[in-house]
Short mmCIF file of C-alpha atoms in Angstrom, two decimals:
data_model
loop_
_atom_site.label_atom_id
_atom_site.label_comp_id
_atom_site.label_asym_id
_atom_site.label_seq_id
_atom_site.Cartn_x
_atom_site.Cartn_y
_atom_site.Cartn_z
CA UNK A 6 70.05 -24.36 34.03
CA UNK A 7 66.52 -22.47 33.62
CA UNK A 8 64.87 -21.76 37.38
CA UNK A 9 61.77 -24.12 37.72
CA UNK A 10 58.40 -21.13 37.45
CA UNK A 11 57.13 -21.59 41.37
CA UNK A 12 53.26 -21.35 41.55
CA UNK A 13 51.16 -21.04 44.82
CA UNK A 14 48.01 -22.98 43.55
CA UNK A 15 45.77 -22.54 46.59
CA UNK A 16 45.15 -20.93 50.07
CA UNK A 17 43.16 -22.13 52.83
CA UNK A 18 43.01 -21.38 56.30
CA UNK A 19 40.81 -22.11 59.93
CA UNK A 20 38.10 -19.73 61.31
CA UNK A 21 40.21 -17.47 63.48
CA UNK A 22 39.74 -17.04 67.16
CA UNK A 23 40.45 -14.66 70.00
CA UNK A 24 43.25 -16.97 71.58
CA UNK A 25 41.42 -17.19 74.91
CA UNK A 26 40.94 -20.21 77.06
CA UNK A 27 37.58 -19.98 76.51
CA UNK A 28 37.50 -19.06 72.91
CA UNK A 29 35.76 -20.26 69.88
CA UNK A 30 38.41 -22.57 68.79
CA UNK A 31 39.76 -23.69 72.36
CA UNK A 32 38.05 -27.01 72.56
CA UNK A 33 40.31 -28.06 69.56
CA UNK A 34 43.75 -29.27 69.59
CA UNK A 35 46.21 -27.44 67.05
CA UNK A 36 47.05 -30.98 65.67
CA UNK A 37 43.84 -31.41 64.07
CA UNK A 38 43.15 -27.28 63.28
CA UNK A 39 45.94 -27.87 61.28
CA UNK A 40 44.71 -31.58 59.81
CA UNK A 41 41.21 -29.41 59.03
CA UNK A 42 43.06 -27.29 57.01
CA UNK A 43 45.12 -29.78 55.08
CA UNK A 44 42.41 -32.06 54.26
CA UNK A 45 40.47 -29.42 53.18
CA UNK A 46 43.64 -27.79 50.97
CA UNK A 47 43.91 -31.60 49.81
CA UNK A 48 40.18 -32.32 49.23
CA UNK A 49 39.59 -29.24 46.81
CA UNK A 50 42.35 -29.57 44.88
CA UNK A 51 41.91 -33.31 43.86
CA UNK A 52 45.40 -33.82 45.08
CA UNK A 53 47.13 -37.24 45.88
CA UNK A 54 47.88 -36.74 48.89
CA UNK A 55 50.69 -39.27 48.66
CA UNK A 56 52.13 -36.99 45.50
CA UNK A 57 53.20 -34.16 47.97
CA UNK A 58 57.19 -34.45 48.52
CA UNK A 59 57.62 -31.99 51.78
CA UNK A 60 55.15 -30.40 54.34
CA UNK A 61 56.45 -26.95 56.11
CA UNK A 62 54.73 -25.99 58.72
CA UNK A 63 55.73 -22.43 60.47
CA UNK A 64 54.75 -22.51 64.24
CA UNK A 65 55.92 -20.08 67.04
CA UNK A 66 55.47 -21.75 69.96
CA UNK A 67 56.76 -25.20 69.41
CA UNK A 68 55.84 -26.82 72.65
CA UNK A 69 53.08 -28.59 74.54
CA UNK A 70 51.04 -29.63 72.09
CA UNK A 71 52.76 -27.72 68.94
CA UNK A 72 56.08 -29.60 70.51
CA UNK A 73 56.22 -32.78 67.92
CA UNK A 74 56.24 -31.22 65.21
CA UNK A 75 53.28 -30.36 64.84
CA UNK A 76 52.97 -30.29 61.08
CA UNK A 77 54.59 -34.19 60.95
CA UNK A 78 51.52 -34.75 63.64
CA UNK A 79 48.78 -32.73 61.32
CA UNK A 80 49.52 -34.60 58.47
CA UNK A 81 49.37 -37.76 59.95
CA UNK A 82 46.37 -36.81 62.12
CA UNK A 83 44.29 -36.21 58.43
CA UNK A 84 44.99 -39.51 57.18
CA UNK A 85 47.70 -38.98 54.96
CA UNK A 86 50.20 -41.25 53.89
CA UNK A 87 53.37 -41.77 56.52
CA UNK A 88 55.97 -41.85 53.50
CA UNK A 89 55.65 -37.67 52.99
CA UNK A 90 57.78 -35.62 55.57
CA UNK A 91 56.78 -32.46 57.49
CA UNK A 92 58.88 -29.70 59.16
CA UNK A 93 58.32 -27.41 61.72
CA UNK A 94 59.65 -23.76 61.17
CA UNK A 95 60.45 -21.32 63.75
CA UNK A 96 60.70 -17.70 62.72
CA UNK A 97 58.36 -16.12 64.84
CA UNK A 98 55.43 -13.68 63.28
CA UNK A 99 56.75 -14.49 59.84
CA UNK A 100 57.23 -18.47 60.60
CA UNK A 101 54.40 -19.74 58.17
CA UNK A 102 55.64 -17.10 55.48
CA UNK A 103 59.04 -18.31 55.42
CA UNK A 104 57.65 -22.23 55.43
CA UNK A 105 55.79 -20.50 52.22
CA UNK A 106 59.33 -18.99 51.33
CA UNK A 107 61.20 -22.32 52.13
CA UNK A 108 59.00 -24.16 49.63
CA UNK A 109 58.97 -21.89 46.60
CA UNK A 110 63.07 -21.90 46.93
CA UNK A 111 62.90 -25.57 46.92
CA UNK A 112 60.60 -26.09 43.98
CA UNK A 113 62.77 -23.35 42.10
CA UNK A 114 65.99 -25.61 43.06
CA UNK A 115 64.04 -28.98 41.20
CA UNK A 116 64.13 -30.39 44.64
CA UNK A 117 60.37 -30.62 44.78
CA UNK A 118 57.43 -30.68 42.84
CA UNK A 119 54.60 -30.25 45.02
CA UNK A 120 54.92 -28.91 48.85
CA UNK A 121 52.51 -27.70 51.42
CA UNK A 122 53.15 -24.69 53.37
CA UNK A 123 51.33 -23.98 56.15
CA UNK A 124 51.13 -22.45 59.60
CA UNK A 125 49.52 -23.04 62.94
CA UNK A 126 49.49 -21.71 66.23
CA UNK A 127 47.07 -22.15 68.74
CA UNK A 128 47.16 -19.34 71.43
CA UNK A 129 44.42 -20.94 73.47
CA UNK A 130 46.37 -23.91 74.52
CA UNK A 131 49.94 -22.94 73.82
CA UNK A 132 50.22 -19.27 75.03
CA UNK A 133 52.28 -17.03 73.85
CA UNK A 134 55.59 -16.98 75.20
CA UNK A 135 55.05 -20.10 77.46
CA UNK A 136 58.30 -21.75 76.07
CA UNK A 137 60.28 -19.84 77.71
CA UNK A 138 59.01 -21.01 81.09
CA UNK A 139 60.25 -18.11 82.90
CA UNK A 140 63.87 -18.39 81.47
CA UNK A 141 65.96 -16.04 79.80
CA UNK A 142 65.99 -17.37 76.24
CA UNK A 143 68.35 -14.50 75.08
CA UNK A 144 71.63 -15.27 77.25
CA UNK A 145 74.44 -13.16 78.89
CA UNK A 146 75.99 -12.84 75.40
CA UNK A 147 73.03 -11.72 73.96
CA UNK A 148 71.92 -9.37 76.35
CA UNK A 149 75.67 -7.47 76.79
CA UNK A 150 75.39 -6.91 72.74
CA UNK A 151 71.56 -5.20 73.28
CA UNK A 152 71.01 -4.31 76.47
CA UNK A 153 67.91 -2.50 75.40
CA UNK A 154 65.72 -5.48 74.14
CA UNK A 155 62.16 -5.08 73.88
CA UNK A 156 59.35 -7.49 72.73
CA UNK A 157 58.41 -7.59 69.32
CA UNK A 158 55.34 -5.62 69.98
CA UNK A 159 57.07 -2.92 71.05
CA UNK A 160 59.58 -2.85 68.58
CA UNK A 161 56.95 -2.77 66.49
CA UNK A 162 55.68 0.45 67.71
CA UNK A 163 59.26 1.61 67.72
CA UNK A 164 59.56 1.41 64.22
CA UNK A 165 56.23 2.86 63.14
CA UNK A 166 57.39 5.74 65.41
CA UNK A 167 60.49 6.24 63.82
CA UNK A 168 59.55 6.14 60.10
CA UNK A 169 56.37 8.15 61.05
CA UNK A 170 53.94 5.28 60.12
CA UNK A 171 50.32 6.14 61.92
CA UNK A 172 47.88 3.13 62.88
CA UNK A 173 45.55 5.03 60.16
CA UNK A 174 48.19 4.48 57.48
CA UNK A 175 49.16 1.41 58.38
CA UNK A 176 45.42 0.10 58.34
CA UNK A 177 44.89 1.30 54.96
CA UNK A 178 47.61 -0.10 53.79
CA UNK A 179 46.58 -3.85 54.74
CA UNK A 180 43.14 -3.69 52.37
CA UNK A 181 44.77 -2.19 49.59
CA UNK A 182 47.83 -4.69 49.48
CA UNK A 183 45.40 -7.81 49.80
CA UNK A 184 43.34 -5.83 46.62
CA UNK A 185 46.71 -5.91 44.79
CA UNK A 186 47.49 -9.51 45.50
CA UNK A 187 43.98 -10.30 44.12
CA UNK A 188 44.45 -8.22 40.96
CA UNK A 189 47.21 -10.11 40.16
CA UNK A 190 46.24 -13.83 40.90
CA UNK A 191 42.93 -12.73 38.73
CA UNK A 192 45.50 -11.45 35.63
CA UNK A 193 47.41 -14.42 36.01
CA UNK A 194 44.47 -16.91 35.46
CA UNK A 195 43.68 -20.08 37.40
CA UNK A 196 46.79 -22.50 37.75
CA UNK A 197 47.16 -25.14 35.54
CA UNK A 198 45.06 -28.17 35.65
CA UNK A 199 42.44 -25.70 37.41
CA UNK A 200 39.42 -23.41 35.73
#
């Protein structure tokens, strides 16, 4: 059986805001960012709306108002029809790249034909790290294997350290990788059914 060719046709995404209480994108609930975003993706394309088989939606912090699933409530939120089903992805930084990951594997498998992948998180009214609620999310188990833990942040800065990575070659990498990307969407040509 030949693999189904997996296309991302389009990208869209919110303003982007400082994640204070009192930042530019505060006053709005994630539910409807995210319902912005998809009626916009929707509205450009010309797509039925009704025509999309799965939304994914990676979110970190999956609680307050990102806690019923938040993509399902997004969707809904924009108008779109109640038939289509959303899930919520939790994979931390990487969550809405592996909702985009989730979705190519499942139109390469023939089990869809049209998906939305997406992301959301809205560090204004769900901070980060407020689903733990003071807990230890990690368990005794957990923390006997790796008793040295440290938060992703600083693991970050652990690694960099240890593969000698500086900030200044780290922040020239990120232009010239999203300069690459763009040289090859604009070899590949516009998708199909788009000019």
């Amino acid at each position: 059986m030949e693999m189904v060719q997996t296309v991302i046709v389009d990208a869209v995404r919110s303003p982007m805001g400082r994640g204070k209480t009192a930042g530019a994108l505060a006053a709005v609930h994630p539910v409807d960012l995210l319902a912005q975003v998809l009626t916009a993706l929707v509205t450009r394309n010309g797509l039925d709306p009704g025509s999309v088989d799965d939304v994914l939606v990676g979110c970190v912090g999956q609680n307050g108002e990102q806690s019923a699933t938040v993509g399902r409530q997004a969707w809904l939120a924009a108008g779109f029809p109640a038939h289509v089903p959303a899930a919520t992805i939790e994979r931390k930084c990487g969550s809405g790249q592996q909702a985009v990951d989730f979705a190519a594997q499942g139109i390469a498998a023939g089990a869809y034909d049209i998906v939305i992948a997406a992301g959301v998180e809205s560090m204004s009214r769900v901070p980060m790290g407020s689903a733990r609620m003071g807990a230890d999310p990690y368990g005794p188990s957990v923390r006997a294997r790796f008793p040295d833990l440290v938060p992703q942040g600083v693991s970050a800065e652990l690694v960099a350290e240890k593969f000698g990575l500086s900030r200044e070659d780290l922040d020239a990498y990120g232009p010239r990788a999203g300069s690459r990307m763009v040289r090859g969407r604009d070899r590949a040509g516009p998708p199909a059914g788009r000019a």
